[in-house]
JSON list of C-alpha atoms and ligand atoms in Angstrom, two decimals:
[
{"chain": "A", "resi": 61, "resn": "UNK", "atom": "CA", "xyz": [77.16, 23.08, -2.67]},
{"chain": "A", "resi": 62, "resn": "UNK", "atom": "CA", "xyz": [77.17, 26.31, -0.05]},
{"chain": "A", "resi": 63, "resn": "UNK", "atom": "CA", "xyz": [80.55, 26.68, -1.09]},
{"chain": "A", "resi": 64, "resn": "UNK", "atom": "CA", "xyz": [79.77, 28.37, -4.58]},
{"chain": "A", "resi": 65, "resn": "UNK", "atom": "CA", "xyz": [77.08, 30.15, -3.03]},
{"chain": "A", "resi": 66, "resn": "UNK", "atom": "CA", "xyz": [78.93, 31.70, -0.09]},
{"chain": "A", "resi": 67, "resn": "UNK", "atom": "CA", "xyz": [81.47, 32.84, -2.92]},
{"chain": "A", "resi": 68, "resn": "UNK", "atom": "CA", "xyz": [78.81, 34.21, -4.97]},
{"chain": "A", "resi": 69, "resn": "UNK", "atom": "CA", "xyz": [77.02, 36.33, -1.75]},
{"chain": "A", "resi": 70, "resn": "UNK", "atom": "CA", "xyz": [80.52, 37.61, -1.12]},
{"chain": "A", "resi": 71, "resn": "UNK", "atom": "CA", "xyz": [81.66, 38.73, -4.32]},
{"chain": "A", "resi": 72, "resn": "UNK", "atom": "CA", "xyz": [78.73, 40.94, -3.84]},
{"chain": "A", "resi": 73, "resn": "UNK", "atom": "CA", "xyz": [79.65, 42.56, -0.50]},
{"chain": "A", "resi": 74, "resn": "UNK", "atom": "CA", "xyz": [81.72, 45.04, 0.40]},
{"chain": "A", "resi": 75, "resn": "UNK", "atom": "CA", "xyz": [84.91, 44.31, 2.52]},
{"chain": "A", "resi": 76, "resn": "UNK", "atom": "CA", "xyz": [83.46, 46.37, 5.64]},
{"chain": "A", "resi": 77, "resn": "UNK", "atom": "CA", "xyz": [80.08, 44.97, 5.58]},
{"chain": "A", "resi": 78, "resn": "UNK", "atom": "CA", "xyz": [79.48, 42.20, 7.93]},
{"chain": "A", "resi": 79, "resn": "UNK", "atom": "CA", "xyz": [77.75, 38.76, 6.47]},
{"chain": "A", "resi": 80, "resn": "UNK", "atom": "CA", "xyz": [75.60, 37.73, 9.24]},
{"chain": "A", "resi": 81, "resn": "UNK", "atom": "CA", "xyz": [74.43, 33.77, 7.47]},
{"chain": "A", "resi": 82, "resn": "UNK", "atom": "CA", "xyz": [71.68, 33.11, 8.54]},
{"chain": "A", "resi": 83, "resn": "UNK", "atom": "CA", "xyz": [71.36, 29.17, 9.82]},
{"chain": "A", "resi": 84, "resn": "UNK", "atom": "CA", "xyz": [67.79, 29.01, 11.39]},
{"chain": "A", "resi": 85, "resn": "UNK", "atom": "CA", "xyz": [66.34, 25.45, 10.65]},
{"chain": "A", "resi": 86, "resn": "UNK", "atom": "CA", "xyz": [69.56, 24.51, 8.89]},
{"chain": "A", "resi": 87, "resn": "UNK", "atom": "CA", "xyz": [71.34, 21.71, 10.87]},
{"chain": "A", "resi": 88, "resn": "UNK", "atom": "CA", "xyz": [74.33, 22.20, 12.52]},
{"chain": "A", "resi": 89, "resn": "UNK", "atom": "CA", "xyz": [76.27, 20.24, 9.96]},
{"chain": "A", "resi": 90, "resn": "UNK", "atom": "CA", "xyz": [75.60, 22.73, 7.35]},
{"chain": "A", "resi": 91, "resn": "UNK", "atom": "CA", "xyz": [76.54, 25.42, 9.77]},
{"chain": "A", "resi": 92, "resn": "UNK", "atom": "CA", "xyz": [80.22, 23.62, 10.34]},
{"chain": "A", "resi": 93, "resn": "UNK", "atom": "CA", "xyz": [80.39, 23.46, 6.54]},
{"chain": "A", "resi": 94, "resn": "UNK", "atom": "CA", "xyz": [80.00, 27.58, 6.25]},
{"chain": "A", "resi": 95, "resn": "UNK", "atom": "CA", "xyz": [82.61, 27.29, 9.17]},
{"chain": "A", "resi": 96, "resn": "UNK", "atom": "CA", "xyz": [84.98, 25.83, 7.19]},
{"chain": "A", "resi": 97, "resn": "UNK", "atom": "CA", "xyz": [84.49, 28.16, 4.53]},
{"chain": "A", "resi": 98, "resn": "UNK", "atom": "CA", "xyz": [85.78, 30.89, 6.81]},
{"chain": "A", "resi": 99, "resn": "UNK", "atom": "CA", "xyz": [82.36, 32.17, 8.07]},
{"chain": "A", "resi": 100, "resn": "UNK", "atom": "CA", "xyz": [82.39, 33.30, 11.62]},
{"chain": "A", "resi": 101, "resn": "UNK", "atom": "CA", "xyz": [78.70, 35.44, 11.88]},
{"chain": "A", "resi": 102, "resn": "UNK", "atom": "CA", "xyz": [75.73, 33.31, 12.42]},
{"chain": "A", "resi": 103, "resn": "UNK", "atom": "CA", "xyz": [72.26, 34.40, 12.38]},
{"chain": "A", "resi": 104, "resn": "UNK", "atom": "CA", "xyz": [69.36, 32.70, 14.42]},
{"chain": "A", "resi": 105, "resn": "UNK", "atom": "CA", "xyz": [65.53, 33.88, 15.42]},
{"chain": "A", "resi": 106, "resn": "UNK", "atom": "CA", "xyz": [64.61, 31.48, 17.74]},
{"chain": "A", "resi": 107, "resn": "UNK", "atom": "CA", "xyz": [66.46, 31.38, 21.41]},
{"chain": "A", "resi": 108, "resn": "UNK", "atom": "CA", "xyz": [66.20, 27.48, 21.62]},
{"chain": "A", "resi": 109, "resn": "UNK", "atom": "CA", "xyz": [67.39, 26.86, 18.53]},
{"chain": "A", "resi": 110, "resn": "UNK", "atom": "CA", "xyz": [70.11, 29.51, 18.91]},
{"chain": "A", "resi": 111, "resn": "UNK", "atom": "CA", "xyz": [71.30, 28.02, 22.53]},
{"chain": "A", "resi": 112, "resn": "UNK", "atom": "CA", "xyz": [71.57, 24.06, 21.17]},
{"chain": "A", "resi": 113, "resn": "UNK", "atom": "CA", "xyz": [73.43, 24.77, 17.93]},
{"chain": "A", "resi": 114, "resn": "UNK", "atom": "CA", "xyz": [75.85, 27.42, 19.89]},
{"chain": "A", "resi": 115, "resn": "UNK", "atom": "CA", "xyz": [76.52, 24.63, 22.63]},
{"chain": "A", "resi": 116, "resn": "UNK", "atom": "CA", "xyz": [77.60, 22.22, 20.14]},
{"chain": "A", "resi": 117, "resn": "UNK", "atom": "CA", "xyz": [79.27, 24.07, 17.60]},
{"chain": "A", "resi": 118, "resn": "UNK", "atom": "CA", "xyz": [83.06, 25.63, 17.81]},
{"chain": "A", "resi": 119, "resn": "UNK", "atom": "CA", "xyz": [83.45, 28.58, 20.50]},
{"chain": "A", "resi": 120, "resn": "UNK", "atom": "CA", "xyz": [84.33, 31.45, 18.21]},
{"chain": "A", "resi": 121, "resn": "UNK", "atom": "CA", "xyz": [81.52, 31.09, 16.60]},
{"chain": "A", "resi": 122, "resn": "UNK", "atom": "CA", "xyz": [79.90, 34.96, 16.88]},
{"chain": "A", "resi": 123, "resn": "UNK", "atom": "CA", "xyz": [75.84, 34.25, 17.38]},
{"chain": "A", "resi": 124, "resn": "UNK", "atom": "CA", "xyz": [73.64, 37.04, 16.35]},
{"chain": "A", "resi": 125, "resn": "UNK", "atom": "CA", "xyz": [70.16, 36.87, 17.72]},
{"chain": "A", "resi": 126, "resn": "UNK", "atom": "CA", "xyz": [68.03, 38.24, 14.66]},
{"chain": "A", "resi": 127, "resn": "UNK", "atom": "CA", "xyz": [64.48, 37.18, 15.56]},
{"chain": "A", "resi": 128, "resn": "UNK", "atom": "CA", "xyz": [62.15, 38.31, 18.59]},
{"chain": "A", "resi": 129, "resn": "UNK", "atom": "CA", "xyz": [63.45, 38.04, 22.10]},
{"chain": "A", "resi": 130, "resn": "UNK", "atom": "CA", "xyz": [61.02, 37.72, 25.04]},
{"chain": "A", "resi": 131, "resn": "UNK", "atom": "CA", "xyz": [62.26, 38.94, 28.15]},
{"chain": "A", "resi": 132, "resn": "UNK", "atom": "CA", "xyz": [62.14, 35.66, 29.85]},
{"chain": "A", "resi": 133, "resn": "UNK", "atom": "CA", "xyz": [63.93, 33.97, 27.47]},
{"chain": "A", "resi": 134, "resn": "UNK", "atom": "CA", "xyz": [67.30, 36.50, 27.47]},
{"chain": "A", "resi": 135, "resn": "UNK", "atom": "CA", "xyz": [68.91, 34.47, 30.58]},
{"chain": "A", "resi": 136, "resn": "UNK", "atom": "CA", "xyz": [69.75, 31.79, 27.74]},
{"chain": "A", "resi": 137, "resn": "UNK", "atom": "CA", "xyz": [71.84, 33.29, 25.56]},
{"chain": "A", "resi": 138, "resn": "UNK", "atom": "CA", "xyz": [73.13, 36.41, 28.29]},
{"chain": "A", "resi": 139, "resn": "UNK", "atom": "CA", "xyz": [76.61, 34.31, 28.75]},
{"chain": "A", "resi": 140, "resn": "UNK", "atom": "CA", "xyz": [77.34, 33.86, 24.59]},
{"chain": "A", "resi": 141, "resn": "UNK", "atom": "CA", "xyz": [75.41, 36.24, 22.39]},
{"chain": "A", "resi": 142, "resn": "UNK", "atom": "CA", "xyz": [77.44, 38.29, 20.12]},
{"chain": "A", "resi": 143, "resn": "UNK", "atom": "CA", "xyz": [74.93, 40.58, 19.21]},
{"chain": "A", "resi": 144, "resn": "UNK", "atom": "CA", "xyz": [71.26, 41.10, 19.70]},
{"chain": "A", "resi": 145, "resn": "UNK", "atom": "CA", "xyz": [69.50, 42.68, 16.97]},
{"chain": "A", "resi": 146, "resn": "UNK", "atom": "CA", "xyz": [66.13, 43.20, 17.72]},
{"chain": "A", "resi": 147, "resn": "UNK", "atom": "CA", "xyz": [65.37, 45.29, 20.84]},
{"chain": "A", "resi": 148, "resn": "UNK", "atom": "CA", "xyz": [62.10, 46.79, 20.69]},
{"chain": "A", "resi": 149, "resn": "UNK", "atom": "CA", "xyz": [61.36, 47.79, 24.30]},
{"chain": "A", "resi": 150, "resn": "UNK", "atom": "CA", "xyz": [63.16, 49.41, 27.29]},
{"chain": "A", "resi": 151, "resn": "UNK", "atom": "CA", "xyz": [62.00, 46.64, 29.67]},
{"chain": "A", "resi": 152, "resn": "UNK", "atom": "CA", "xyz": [63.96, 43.91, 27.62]},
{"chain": "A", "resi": 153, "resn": "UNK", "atom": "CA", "xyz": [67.05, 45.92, 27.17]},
{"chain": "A", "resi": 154, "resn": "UNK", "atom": "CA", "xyz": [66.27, 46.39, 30.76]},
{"chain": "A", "resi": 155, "resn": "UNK", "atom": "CA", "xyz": [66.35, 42.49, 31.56]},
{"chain": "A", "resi": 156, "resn": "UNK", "atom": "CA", "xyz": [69.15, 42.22, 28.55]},
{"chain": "A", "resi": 157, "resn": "UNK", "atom": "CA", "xyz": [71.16, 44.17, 30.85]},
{"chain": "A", "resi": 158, "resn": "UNK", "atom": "CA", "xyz": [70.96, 42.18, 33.73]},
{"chain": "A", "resi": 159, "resn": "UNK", "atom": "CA", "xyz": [71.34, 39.31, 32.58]},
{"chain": "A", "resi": 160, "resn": "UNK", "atom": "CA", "xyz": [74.65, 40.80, 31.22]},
{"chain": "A", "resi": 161, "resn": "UNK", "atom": "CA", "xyz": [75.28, 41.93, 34.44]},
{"chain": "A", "resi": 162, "resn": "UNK", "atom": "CA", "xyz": [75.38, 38.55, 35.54]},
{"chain": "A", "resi": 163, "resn": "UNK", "atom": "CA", "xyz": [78.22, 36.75, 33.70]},
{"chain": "A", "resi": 164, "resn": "UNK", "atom": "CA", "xyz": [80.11, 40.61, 33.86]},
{"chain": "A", "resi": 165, "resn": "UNK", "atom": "CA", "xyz": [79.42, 41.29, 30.31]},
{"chain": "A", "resi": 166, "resn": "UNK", "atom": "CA", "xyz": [78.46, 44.17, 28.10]},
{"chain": "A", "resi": 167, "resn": "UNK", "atom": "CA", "xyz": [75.93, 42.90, 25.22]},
{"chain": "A", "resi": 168, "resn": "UNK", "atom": "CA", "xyz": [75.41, 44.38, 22.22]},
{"chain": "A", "resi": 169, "resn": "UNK", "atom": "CA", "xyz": [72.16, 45.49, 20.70]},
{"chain": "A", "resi": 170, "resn": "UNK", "atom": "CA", "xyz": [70.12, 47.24, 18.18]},
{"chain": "A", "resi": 171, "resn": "UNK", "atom": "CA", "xyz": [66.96, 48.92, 18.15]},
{"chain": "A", "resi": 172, "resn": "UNK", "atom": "CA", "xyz": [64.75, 47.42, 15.61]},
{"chain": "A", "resi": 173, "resn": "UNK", "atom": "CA", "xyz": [62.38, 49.51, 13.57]},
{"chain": "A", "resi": 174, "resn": "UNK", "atom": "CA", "xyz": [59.16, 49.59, 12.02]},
{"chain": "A", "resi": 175, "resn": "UNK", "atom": "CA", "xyz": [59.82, 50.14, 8.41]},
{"chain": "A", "resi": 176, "resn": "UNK", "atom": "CA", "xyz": [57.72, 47.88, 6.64]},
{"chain": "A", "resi": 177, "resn": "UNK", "atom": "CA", "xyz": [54.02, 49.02, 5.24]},
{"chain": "A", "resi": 178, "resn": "UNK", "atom": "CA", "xyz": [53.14, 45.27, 7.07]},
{"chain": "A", "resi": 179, "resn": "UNK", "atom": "CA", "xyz": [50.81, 44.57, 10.34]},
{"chain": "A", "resi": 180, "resn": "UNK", "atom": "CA", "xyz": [53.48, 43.71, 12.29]},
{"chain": "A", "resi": 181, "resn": "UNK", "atom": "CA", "xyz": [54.09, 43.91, 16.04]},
{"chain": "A", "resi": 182, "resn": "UNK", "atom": "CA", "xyz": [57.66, 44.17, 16.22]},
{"chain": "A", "resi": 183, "resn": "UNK", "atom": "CA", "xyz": [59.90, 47.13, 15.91]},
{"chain": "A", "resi": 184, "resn": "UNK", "atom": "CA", "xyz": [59.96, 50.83, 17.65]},
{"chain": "A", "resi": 185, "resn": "UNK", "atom": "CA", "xyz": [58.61, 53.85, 15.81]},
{"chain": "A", "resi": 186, "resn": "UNK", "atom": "CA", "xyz": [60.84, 57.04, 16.19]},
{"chain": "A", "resi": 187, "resn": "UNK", "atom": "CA", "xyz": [59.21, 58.45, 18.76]},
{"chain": "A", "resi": 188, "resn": "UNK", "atom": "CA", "xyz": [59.24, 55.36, 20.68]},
{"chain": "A", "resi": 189, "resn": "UNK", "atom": "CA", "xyz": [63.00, 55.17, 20.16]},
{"chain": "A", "resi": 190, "resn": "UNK", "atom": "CA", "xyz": [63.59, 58.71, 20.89]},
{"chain": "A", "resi": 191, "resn": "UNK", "atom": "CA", "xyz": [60.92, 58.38, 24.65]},
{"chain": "A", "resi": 192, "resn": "UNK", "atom": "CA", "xyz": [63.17, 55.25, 25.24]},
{"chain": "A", "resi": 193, "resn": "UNK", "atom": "CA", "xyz": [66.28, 57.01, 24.63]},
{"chain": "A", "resi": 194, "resn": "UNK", "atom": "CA", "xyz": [65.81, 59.93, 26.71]},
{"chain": "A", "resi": 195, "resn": "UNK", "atom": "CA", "xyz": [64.36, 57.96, 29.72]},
{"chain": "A", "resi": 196, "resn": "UNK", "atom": "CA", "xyz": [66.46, 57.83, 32.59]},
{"chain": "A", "resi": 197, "resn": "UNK", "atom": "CA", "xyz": [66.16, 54.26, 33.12]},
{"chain": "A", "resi": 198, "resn": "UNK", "atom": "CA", "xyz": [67.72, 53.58, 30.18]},
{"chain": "A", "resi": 199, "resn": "UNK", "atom": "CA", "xyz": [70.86, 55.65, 30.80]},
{"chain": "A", "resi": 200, "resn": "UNK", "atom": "CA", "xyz": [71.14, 53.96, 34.00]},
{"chain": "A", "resi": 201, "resn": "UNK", "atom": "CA", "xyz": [72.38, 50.67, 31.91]},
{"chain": "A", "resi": 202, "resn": "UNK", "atom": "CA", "xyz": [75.54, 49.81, 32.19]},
{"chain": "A", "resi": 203, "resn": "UNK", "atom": "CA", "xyz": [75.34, 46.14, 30.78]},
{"chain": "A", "resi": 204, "resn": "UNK", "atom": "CA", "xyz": [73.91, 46.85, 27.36]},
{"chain": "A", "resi": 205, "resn": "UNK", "atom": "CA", "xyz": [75.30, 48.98, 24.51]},
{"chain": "A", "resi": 206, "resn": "UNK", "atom": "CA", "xyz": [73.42, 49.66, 21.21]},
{"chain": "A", "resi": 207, "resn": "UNK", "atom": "CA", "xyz": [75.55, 49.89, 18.70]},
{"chain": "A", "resi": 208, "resn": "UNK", "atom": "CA", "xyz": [72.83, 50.74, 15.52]},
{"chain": "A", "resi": 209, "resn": "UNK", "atom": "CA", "xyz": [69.78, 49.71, 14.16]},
{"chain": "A", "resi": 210, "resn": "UNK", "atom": "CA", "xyz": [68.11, 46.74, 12.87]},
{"chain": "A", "resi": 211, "resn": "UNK", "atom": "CA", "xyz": [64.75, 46.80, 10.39]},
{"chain": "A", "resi": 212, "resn": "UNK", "atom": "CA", "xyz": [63.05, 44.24, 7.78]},
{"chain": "A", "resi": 213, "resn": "UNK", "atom": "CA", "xyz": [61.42, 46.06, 4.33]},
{"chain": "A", "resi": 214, "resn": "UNK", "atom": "CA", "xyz": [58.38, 45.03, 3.19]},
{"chain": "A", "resi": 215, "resn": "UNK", "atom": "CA", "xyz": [57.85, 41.48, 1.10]},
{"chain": "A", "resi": 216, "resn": "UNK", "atom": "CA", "xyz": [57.11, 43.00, -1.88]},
{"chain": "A", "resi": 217, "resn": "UNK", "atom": "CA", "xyz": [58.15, 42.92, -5.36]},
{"chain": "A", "resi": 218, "resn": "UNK", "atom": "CA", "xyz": [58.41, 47.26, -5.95]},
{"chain": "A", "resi": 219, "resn": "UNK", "atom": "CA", "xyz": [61.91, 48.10, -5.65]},
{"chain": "A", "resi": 220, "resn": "UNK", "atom": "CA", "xyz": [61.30, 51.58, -5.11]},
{"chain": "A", "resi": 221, "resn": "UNK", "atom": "CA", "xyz": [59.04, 51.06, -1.81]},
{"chain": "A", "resi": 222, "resn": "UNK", "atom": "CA", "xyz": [62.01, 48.90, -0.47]},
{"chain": "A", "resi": 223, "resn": "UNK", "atom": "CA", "xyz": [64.54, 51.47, -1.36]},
{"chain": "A", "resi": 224, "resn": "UNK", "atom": "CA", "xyz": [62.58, 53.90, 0.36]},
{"chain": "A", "resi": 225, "resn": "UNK", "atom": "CA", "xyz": [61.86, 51.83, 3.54]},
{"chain": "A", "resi": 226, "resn": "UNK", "atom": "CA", "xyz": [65.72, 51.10, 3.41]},
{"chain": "A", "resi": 227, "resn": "UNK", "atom": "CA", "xyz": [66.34, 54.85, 3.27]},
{"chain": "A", "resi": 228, "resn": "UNK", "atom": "CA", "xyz": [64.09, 55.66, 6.11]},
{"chain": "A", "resi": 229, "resn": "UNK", "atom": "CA", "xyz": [66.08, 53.43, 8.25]},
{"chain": "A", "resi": 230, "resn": "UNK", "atom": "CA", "xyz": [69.04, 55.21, 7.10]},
{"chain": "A", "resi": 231, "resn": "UNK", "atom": "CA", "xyz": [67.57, 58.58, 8.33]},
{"chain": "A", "resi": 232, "resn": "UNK", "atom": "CA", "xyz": [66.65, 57.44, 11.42]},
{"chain": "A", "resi": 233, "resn": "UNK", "atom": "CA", "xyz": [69.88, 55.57, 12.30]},
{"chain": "A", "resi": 234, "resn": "UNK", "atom": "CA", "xyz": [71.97, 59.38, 11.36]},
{"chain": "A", "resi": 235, "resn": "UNK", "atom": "CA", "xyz": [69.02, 61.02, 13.67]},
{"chain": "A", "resi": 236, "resn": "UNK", "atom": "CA", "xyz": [69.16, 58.88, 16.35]},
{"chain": "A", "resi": 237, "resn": "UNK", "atom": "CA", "xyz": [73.27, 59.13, 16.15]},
{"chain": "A", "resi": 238, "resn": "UNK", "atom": "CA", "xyz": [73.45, 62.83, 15.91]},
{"chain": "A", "resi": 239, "resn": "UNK", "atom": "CA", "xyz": [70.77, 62.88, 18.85]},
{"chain": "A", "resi": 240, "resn": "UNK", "atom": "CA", "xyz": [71.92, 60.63, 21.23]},
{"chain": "A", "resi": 241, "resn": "UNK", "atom": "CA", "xyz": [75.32, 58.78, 20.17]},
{"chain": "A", "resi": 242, "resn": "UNK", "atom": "CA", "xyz": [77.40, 61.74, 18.25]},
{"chain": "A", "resi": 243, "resn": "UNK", "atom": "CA", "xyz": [80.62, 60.90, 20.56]},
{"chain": "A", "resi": 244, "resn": "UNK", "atom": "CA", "xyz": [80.06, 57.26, 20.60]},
{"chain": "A", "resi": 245, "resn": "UNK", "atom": "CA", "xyz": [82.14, 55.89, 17.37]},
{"chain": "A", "resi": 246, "resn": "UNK", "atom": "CA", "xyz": [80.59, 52.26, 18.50]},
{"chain": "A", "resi": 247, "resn": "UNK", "atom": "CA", "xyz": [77.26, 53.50, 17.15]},
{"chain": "A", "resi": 248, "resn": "UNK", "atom": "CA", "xyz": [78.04, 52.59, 13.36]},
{"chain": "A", "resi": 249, "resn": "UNK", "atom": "CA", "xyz": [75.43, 49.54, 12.78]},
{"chain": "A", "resi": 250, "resn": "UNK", "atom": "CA", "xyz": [72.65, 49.10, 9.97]},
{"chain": "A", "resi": 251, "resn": "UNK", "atom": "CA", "xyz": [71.58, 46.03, 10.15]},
{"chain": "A", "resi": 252, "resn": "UNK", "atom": "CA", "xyz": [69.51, 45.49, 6.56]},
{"chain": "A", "resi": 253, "resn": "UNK", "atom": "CA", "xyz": [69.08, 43.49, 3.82]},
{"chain": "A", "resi": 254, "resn": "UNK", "atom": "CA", "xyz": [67.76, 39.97, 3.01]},
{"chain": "A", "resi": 255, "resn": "UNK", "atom": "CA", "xyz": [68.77, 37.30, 0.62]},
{"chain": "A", "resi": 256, "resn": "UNK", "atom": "CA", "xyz": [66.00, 39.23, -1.79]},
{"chain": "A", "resi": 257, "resn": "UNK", "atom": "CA", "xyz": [67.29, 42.57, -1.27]},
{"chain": "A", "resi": 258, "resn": "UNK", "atom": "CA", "xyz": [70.48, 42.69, 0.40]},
{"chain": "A", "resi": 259, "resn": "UNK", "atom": "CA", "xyz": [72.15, 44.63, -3.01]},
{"chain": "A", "resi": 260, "resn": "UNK", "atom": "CA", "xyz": [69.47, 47.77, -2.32]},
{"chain": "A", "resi": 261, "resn": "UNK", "atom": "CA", "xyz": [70.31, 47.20, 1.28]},
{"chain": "A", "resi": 262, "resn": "UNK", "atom": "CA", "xyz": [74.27, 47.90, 0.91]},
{"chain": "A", "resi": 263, "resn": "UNK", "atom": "CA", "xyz": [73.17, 50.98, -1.94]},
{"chain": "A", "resi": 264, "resn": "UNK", "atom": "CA", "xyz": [71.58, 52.45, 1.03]},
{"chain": "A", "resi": 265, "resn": "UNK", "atom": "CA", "xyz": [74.02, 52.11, 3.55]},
{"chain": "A", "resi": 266, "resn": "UNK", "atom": "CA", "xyz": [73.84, 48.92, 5.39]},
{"chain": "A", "resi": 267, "resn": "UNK", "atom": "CA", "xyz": [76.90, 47.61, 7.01]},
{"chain": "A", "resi": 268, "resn": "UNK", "atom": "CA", "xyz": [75.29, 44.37, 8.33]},
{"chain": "A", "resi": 269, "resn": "UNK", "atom": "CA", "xyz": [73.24, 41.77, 5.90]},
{"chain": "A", "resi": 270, "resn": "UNK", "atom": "CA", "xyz": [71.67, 38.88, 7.11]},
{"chain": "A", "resi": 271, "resn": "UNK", "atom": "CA", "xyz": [71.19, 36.48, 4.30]},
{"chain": "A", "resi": 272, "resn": "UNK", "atom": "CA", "xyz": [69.52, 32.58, 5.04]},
{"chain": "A", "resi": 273, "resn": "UNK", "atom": "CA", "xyz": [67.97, 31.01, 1.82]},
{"chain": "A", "resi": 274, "resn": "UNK", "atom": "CA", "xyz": [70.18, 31.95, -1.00]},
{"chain": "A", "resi": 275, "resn": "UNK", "atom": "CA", "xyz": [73.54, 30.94, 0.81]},
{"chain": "A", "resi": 276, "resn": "UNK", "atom": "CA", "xyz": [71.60, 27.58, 2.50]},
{"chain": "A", "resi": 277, "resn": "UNK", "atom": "CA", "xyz": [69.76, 26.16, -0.53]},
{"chain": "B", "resi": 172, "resn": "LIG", "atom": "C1", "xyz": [65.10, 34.51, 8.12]},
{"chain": "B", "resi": 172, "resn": "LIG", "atom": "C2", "xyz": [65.55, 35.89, 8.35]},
{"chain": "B", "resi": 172, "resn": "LIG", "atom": "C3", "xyz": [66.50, 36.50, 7.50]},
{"chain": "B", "resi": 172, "resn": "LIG", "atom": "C4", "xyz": [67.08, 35.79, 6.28]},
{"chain": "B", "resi": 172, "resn": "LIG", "atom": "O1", "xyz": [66.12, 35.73, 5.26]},
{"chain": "B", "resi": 172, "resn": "LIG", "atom": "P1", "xyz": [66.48, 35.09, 3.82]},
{"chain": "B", "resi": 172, "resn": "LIG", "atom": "O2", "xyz": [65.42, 35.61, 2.93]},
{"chain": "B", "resi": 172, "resn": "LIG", "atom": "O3", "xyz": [66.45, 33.62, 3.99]},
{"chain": "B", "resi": 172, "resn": "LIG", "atom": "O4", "xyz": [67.84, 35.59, 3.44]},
{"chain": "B", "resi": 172, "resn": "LIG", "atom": "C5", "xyz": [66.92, 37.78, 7.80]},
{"chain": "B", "resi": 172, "resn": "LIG", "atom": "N1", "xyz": [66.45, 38.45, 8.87]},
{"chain": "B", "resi": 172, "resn": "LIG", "atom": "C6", "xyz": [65.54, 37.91, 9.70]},
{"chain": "B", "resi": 172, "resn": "LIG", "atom": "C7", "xyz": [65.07, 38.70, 10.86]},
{"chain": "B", "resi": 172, "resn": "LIG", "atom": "C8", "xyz": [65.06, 36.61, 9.47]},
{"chain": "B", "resi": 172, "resn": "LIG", "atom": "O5", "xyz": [64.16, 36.08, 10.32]}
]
């Protein structure tokens, strides 16, 4: 039953931190049960996947893209995507923002970071954020707004190296705000924390927690 779960999850969670459940692979039936439930923030990674269930499933319904985006693959979910959390580059917020452009909308985003001690491709390190930041094509975008920051802490079992990856992400989200967004009360967004960590997450100021397997299973 998701029911006791999603009761369980929320008991744990602050009133003004957002539940983002995450549904990828779960079938759309599952996703209408959360519904009902009162869950409104859904969670997908794969642009597909993410277009299908949003078609199908009720309109208000707020779809958070969590996983990779390639720039071709934005024009799908420009007209409905709530919130975009994984920008990594100025040339897809560049294409994010015309394919806002498009259907007249602003979209939502956060830069994603590199906080894990993992091989990973994904994510911006802080002087790629602040080179992005300070470009001039970037403040040229009227389509997009990024409203925080987005990162993933490592898979491993030491609490302490998560904590501290969490707390980096922290620092940079209050650098990159006093830097660049210190009049802009939109920029307010951590998005961290994980079904296996989501409790260090919220210690270390998240405000956005985007938890699949132990509300799903
Ligand atoms: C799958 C996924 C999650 C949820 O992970 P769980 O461990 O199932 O809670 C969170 N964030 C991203 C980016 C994911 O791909």
């Amino acid at each position: 039953m998701i029911s006791e779960n999603f009761k369980i999850i929320r008991s744990q969670i602050p009133e003004n931190v957002c539940l983002v459940a995450v549904s990828k692979t779960k079938p759309k039936e599952l996703i209408l049960e959360a519904y009902n439930l009162g869950q409104r923030h859904f969670g997908e990674n794969k642009v597909q996947e993410l277009s299908e269930k949003a078609s199908e499933l009720p309109k208000d319904i707020q779809w958070h893209l969590i996983g990779h985006l390639q720039t071709n693959k934005v024009k799908y979910i420009a007209e409905f995507v709530h919130l975009i959390h994984a920008v990594d580059s100025l040339k897809l917020l560049q294409e994010i923002n015309k394919q806002a452009l498009k259907h007249n909308r602003v979209i939502a985003c956060l830069l994603q970071f590199h906080i894990a001690d993992e091989e990973t491709k994904f994510g911006l390190s802080r002087e790629e954020a602040k080179l992005l930041l300070s470009s001039e094509s970037y403040s040229g975008l009227q389509n997009i707004k990024i409203i925080g920051v987005m990162g993933m802490a490592s898979f491993v079992d030491d609490t302490n190296q998560i904590r501290n990856e969490f707390k980096a992400l922290q620092a940079i989200f209050s650098e990159i705000k006093h830097n660049y967004f210190s009049d802009q009360t939109s920029f307010k967004e951590i998005s961290m924390g994980m079904s296996g960590d989501f409790q260090l997450a919220i210690e270390e100021g998240s405000t956005m927690v985007r938890i699949g397997s132990s509300l799903f299973s």
